[in-house]
CSV table of C-alpha atoms in Angstrom, one decimal:
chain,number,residue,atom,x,y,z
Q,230,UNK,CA,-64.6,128.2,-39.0
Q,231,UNK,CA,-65.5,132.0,-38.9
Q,232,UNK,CA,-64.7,134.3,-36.0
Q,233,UNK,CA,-67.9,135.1,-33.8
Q,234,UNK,CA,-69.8,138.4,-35.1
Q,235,UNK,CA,-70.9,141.2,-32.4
Q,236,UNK,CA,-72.8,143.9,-34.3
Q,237,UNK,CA,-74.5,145.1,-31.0
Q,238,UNK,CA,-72.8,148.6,-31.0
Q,239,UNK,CA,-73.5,148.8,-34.7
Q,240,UNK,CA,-75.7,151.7,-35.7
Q,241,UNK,CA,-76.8,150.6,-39.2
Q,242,UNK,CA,-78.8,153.1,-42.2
Q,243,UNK,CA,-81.0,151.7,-43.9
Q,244,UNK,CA,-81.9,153.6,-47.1
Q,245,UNK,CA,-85.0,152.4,-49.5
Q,246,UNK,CA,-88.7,153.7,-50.5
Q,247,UNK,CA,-90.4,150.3,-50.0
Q,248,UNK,CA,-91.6,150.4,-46.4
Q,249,UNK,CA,-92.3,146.9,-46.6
Q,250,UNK,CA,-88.7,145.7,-48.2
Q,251,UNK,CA,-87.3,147.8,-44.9
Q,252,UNK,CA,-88.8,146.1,-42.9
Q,253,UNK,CA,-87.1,142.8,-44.0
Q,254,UNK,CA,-84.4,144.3,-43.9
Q,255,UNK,CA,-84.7,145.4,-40.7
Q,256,UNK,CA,-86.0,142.5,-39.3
Q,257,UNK,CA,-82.6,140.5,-41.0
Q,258,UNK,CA,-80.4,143.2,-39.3
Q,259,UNK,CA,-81.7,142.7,-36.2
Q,260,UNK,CA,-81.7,139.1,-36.4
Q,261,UNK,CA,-77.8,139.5,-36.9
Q,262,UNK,CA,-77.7,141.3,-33.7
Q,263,UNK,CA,-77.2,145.4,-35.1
Q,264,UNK,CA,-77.9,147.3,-31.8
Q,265,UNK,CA,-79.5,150.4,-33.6
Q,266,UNK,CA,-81.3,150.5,-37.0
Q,267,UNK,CA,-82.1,153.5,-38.9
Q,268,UNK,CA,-84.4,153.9,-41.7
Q,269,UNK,CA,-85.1,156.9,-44.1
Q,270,UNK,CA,-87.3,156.4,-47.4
Q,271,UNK,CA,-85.7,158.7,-49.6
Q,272,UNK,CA,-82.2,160.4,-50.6
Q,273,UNK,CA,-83.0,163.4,-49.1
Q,274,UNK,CA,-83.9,161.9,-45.7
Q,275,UNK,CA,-80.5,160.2,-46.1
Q,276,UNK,CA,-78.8,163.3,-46.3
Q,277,UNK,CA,-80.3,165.0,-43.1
Q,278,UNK,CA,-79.3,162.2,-41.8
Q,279,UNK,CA,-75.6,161.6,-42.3
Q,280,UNK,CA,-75.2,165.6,-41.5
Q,281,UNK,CA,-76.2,164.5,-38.1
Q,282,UNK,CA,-75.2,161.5,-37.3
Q,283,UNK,CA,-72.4,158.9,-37.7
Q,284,UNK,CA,-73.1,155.3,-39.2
Q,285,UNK,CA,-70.8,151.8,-39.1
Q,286,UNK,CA,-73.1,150.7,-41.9
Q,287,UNK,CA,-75.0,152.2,-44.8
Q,288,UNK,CA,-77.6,149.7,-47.0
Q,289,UNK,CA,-79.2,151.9,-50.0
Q,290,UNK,CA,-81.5,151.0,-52.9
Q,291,UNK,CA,-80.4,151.8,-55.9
Q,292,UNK,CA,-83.4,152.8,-57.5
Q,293,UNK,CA,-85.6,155.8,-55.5
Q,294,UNK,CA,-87.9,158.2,-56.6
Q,295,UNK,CA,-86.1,161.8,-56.4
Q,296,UNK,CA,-82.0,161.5,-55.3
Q,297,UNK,CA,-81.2,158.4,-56.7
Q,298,UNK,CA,-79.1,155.9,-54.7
Q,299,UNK,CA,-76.3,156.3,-56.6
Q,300,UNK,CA,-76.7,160.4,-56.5
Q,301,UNK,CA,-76.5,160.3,-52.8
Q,302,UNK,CA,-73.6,157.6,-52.2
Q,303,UNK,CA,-71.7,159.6,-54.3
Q,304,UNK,CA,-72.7,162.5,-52.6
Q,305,UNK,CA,-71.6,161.0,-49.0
Q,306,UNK,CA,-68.1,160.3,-50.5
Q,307,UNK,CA,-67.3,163.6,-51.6
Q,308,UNK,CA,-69.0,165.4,-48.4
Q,309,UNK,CA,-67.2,166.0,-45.0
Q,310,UNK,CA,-70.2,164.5,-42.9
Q,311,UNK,CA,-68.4,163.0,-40.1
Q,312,UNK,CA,-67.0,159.2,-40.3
Q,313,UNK,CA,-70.1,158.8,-42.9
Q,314,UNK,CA,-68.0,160.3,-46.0
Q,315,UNK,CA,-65.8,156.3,-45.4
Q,316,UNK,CA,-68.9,154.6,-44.4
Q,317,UNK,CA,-69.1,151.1,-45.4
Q,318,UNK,CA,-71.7,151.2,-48.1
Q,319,UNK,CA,-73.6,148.4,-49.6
Q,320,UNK,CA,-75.9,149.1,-52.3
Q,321,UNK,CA,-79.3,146.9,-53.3
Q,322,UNK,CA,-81.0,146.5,-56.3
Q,323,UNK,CA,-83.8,144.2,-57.5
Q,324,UNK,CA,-82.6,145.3,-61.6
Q,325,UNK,CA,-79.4,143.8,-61.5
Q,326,UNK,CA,-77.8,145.1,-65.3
Q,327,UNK,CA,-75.1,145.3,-65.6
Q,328,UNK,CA,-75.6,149.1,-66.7
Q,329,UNK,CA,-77.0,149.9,-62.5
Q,330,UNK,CA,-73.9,147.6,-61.7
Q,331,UNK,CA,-71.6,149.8,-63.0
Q,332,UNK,CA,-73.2,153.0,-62.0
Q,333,UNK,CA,-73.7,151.4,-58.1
Q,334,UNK,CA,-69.9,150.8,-58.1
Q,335,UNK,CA,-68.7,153.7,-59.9
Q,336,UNK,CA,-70.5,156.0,-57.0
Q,337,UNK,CA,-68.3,154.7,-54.5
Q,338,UNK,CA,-70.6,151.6,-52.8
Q,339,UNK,CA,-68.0,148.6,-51.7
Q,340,UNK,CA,-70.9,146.1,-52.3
Q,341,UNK,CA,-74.2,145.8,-54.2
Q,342,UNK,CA,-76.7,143.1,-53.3
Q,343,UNK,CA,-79.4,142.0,-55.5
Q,344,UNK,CA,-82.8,141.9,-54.4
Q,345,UNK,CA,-84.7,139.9,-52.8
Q,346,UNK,CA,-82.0,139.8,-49.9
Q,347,UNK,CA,-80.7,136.7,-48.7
Q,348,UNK,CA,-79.4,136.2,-45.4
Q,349,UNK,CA,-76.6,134.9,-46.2
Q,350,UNK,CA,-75.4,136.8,-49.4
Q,351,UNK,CA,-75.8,140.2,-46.6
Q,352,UNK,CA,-73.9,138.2,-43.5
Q,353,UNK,CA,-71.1,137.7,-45.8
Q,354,UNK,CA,-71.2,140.9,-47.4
Q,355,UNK,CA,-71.1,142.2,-43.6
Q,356,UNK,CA,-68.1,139.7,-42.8
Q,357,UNK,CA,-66.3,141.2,-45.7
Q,358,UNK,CA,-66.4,144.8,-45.0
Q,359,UNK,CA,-65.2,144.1,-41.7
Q,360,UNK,CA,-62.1,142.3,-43.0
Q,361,UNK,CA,-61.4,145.0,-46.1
Q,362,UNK,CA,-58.8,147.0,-45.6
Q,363,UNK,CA,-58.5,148.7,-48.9
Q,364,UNK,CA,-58.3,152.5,-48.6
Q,365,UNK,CA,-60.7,154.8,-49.2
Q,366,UNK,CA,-59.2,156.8,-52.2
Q,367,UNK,CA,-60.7,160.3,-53.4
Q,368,UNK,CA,-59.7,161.7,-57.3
Q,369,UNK,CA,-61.0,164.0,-59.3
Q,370,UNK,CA,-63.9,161.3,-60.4
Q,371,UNK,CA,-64.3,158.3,-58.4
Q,372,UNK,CA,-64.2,158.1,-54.3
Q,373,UNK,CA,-64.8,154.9,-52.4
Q,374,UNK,CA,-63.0,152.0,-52.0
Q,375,UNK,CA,-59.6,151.7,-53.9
Q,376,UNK,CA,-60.4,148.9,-57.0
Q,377,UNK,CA,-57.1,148.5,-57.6
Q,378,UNK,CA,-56.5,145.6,-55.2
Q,379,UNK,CA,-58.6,142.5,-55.3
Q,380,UNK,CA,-60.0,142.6,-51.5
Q,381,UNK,CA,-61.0,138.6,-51.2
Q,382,UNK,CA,-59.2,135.3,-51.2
Q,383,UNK,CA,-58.2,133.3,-53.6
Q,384,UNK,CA,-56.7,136.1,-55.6
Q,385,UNK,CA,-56.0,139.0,-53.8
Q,386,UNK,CA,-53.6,141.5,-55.4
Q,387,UNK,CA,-53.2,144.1,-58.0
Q,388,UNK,CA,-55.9,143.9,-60.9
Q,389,UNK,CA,-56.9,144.9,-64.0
Q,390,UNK,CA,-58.5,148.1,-64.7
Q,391,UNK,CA,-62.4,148.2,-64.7
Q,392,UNK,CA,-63.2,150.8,-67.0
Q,393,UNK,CA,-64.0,148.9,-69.4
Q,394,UNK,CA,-66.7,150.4,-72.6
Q,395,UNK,CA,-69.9,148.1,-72.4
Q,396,UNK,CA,-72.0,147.2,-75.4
Q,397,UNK,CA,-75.2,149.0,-75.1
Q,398,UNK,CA,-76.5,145.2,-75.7
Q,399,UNK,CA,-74.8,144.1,-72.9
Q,400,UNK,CA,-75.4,147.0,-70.8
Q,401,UNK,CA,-79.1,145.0,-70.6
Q,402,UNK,CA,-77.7,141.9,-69.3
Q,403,UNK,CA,-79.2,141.0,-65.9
Q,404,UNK,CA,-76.1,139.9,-63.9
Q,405,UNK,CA,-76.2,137.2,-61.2
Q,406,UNK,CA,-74.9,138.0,-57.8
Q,407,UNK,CA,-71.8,136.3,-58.5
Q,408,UNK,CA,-71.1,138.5,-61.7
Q,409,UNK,CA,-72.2,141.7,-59.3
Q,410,UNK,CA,-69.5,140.5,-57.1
Q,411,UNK,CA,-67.1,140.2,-60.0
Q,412,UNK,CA,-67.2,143.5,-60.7
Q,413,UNK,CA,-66.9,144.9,-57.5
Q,414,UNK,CA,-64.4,142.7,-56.4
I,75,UNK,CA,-56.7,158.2,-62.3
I,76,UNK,CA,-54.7,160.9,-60.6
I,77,UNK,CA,-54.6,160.3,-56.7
I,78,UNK,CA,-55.4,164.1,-54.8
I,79,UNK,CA,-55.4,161.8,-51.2
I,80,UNK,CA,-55.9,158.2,-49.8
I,81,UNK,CA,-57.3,157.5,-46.2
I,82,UNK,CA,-55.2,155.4,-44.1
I,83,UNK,CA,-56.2,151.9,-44.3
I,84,UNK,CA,-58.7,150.2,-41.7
I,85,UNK,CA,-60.6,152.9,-41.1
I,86,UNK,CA,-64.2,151.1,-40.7
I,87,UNK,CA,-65.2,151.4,-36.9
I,88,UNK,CA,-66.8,147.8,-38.1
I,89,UNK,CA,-64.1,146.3,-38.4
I,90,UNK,CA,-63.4,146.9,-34.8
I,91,UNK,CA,-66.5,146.7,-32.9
I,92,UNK,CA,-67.1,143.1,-34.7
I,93,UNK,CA,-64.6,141.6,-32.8
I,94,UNK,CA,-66.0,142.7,-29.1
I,95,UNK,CA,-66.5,139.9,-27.2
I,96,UNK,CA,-70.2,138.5,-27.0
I,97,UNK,CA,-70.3,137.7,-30.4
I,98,UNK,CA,-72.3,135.1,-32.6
I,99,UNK,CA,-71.1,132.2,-35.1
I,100,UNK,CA,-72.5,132.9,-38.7
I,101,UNK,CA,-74.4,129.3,-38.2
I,102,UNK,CA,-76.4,131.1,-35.3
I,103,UNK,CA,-76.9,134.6,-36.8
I,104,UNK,CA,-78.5,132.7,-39.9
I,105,UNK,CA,-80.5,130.5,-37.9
I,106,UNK,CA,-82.4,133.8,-36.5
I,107,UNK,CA,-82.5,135.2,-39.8
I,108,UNK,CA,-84.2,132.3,-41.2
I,109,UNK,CA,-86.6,132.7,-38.4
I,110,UNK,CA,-87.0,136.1,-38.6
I,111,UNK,CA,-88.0,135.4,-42.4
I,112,UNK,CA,-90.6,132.7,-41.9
I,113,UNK,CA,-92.7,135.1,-39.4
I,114,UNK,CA,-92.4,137.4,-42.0
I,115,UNK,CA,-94.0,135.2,-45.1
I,116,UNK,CA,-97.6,135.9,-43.1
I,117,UNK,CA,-96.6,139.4,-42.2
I,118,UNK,CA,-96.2,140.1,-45.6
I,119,UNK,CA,-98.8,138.4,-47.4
I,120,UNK,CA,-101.2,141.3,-46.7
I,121,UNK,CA,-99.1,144.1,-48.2
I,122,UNK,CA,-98.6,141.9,-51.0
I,123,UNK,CA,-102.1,141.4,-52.4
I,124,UNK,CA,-102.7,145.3,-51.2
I,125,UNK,CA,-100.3,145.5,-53.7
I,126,UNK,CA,-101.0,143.5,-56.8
I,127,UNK,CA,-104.6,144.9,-56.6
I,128,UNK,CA,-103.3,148.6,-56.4
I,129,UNK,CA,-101.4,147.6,-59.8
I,130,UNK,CA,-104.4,146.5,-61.7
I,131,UNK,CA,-106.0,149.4,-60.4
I,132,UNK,CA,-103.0,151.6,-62.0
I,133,UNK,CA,-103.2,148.8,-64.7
I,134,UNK,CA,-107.1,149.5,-65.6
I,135,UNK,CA,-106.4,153.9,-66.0
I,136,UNK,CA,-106.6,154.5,-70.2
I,137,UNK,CA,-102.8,155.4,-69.9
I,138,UNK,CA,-101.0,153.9,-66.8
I,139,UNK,CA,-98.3,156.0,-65.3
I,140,UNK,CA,-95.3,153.8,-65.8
I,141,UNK,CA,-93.0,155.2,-62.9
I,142,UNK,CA,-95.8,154.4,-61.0
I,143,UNK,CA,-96.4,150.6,-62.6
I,144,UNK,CA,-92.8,150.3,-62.2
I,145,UNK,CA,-92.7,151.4,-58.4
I,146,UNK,CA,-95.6,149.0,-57.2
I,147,UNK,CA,-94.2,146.1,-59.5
I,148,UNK,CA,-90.9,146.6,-58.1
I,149,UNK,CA,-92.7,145.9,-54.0
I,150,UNK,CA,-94.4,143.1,-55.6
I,151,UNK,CA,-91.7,141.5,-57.1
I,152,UNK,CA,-89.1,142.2,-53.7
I,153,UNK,CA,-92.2,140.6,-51.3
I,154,UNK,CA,-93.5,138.2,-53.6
I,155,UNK,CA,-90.1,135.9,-53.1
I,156,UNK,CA,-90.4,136.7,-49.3
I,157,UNK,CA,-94.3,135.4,-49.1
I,158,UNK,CA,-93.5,132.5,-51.8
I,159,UNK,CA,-95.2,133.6,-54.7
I,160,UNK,CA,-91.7,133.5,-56.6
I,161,UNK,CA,-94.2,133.4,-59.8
I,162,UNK,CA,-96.4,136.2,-59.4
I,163,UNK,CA,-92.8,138.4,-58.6
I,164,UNK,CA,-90.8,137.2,-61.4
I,165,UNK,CA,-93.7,138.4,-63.7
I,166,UNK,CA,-93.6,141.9,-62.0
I,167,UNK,CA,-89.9,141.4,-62.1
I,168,UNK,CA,-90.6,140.7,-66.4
I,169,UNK,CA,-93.2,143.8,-66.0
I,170,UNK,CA,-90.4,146.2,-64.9
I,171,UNK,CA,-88.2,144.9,-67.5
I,172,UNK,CA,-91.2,146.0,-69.8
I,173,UNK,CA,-91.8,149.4,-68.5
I,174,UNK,CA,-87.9,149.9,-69.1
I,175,UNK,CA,-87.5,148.1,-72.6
I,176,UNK,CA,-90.7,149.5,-74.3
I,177,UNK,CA,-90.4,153.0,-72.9
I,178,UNK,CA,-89.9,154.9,-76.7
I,179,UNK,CA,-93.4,152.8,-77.3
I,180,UNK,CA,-96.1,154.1,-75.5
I,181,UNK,CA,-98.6,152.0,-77.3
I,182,UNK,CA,-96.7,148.7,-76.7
I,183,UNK,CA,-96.0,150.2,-73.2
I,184,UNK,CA,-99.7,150.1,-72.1
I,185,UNK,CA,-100.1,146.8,-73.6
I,186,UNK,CA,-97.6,144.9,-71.9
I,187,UNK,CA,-98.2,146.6,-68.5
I,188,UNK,CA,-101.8,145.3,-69.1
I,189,UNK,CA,-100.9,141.8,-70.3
I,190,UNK,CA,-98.1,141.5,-66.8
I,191,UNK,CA,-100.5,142.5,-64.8
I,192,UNK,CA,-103.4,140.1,-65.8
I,193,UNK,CA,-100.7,137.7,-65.9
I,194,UNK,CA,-99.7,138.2,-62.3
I,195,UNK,CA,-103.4,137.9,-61.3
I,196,UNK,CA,-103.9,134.7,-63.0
I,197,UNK,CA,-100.4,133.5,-61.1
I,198,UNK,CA,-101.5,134.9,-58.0
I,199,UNK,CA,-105.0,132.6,-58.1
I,200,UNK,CA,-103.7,129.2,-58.2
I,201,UNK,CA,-101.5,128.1,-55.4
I,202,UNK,CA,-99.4,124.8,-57.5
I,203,UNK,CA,-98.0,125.4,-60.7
I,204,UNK,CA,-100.0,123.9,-63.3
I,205,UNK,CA,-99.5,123.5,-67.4
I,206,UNK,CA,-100.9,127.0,-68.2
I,207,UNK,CA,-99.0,128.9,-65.2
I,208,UNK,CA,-95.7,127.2,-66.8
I,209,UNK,CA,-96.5,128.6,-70.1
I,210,UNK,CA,-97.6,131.8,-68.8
I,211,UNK,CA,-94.6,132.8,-67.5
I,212,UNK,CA,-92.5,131.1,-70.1
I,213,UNK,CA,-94.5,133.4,-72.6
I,214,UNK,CA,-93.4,136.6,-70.6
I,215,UNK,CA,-90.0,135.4,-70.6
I,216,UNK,CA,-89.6,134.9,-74.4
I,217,UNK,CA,-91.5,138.4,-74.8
I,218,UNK,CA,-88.7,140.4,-72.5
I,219,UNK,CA,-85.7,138.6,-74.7
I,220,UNK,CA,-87.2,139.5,-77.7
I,221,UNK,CA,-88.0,143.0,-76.2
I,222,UNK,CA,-83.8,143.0,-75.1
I,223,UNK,CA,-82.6,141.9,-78.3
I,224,UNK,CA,-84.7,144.2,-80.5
């Protein structure tokens, strides 16, 4: 059985254009108990934002007109804004290729989630940030979460590498959660 | 991949202030969630026709914008799982796949968005899934993997 969750001093960014997939969002964060939610619609909101204040949590879409989601994680990881810079960042996206896979992880985000949310897919994605202890490591061109170690049972330990050529064909290929997780992992 | 630093490990104020006492078991915290989701099938319902008739408004202009198109379709495809109209969104899921696929187009590109969007219409009228909804959607399916693997 899982340990008991308290998320009620988590202040939690919530990142995405649709004012309408927010607000499920939202509503699901709340539902899990987050104390303080925070929404901005745009990259550049997001940015004003993390210059002021500090967040345990950081959900983003992927896809946004202007700074794209990707643009401004990897912003956040190279920029000395506070605690925010080694954020726990999960990343959504209803156009799961494995091309915007790639891209999500490669910007630094420990987890992306494919849209439409489920509950349960974000709880555990919650559950497992709070257990990751993997460093956040900075080089000249990835920062975020150090890939080198597997961060989940069964197989934790030292893995392969990840950067891996992709077949423009494949680069199409709609990838289920479970293959998102793969890659992340 | 040359290291310049690593920050220490456990660093995620998270991981700490899960653990506070007054916590909930996963079974509970999904049990809200569920909740919270059900309210939000009506809630939603509204913004969801508001926009599937935007799109066919977009959809009717000589020459759709596709960012645009793609924007809306990508609302209608995120709320039409939440309001049950799994699908009307997996068309508008098939119709962003479209607007990617058939960008170097632009004639096929205004078809298709056309042809998703009367599609979705027609899926969003009946509420069971009948013989012609089936084939519908099976046609924009086998239209999208011929659009991938050409």
């Amino acid at each position: 059985m899982s340990e008991k969750l308290n998320l009620s001093t988590a202040h939690v960014l919530v990142v995405d254009d649709s004012a309408p997939f927010t607000e499920i969002v939202v509503q699901l964060l709340q539902a899990f108990g987050v104390g303080d939610v925070s929404c901005c619609q745009s990259g550049e909101e997001a940015k004003a934002r993390c210059e002021l204040e500090n967040f345990d949590l950081i959900l983003c879409d992927v896809e946004m007109p202007g700074i794209k989601g990707y643009e401004f994680i990897q912003w956040l990881r190279r920029a000395a804004v506070g605690r925010n810079s080694v954020a726990p960042i999960v990343m959504l996206t209803a156009h799961s290729t494995l091309a915007k896979v790639i891209l999500a992880r490669d910007s630094g985000a420990n987890f992306l989630i494919a849209k439409p949310v489920e509950p349960k897919t974000l709880l555990d994605r919650i559950r497992w940030l709070a257990n990751d202890v993997r460093p956040i490591i900075r080089s000249a061109t990835y920062v975020g979460p150090d890939r080198r170690f597997k961060a989940r049972f069964p197989n934790p330990g030292r893995r392969h590498g990840d950067n891996v050529e992709v077949p423009p064909e494949d680069a199409k290929v709609e990838l289920s959660q479970e293959g998102i997780d793969a890659l992340f992992d | 991949m040359s290291l310049e630093a690593a920050v220490k490990q456990g660093t995620y104020r998270l991981s700490q202030l899960v653990k506070l006492p007054g916590g909930r078991s996963d079974a509970e915290l999904l049990g809200r969630a569920e909740g919270k989701l059900a309210a939000l099938k009506l809630q939603m319902l509204a913004p969801f026709d508001l926009a599937l008739t935007e799109l066919g408004e977009m959809a009717a202009l000589p020459a759709a914008a596709p960012t645009d198109v793609y924007r809306k379709a990508l609302i209608i495809s995120e709320l039409g799982v939440v309001v049950g109209h799994e699908r009307v969104a997996r068309a508008s899921f098939l119709l962003c796949d479209w607007i990617e696929l058939a960008a170097a187009n632009p004639v096929a590109l205004q078809r298709g968005i056309k042809l998703h969007v009367n599609a979705m219409r027609a899926l969003r009228r009946e509420a069971t899934m009948s013989a012609e909804q089936v084939a519908l959607l099976s046609g924009l399916e086998a239209l999208a993997q011929q659009q991938r693997a050409g």
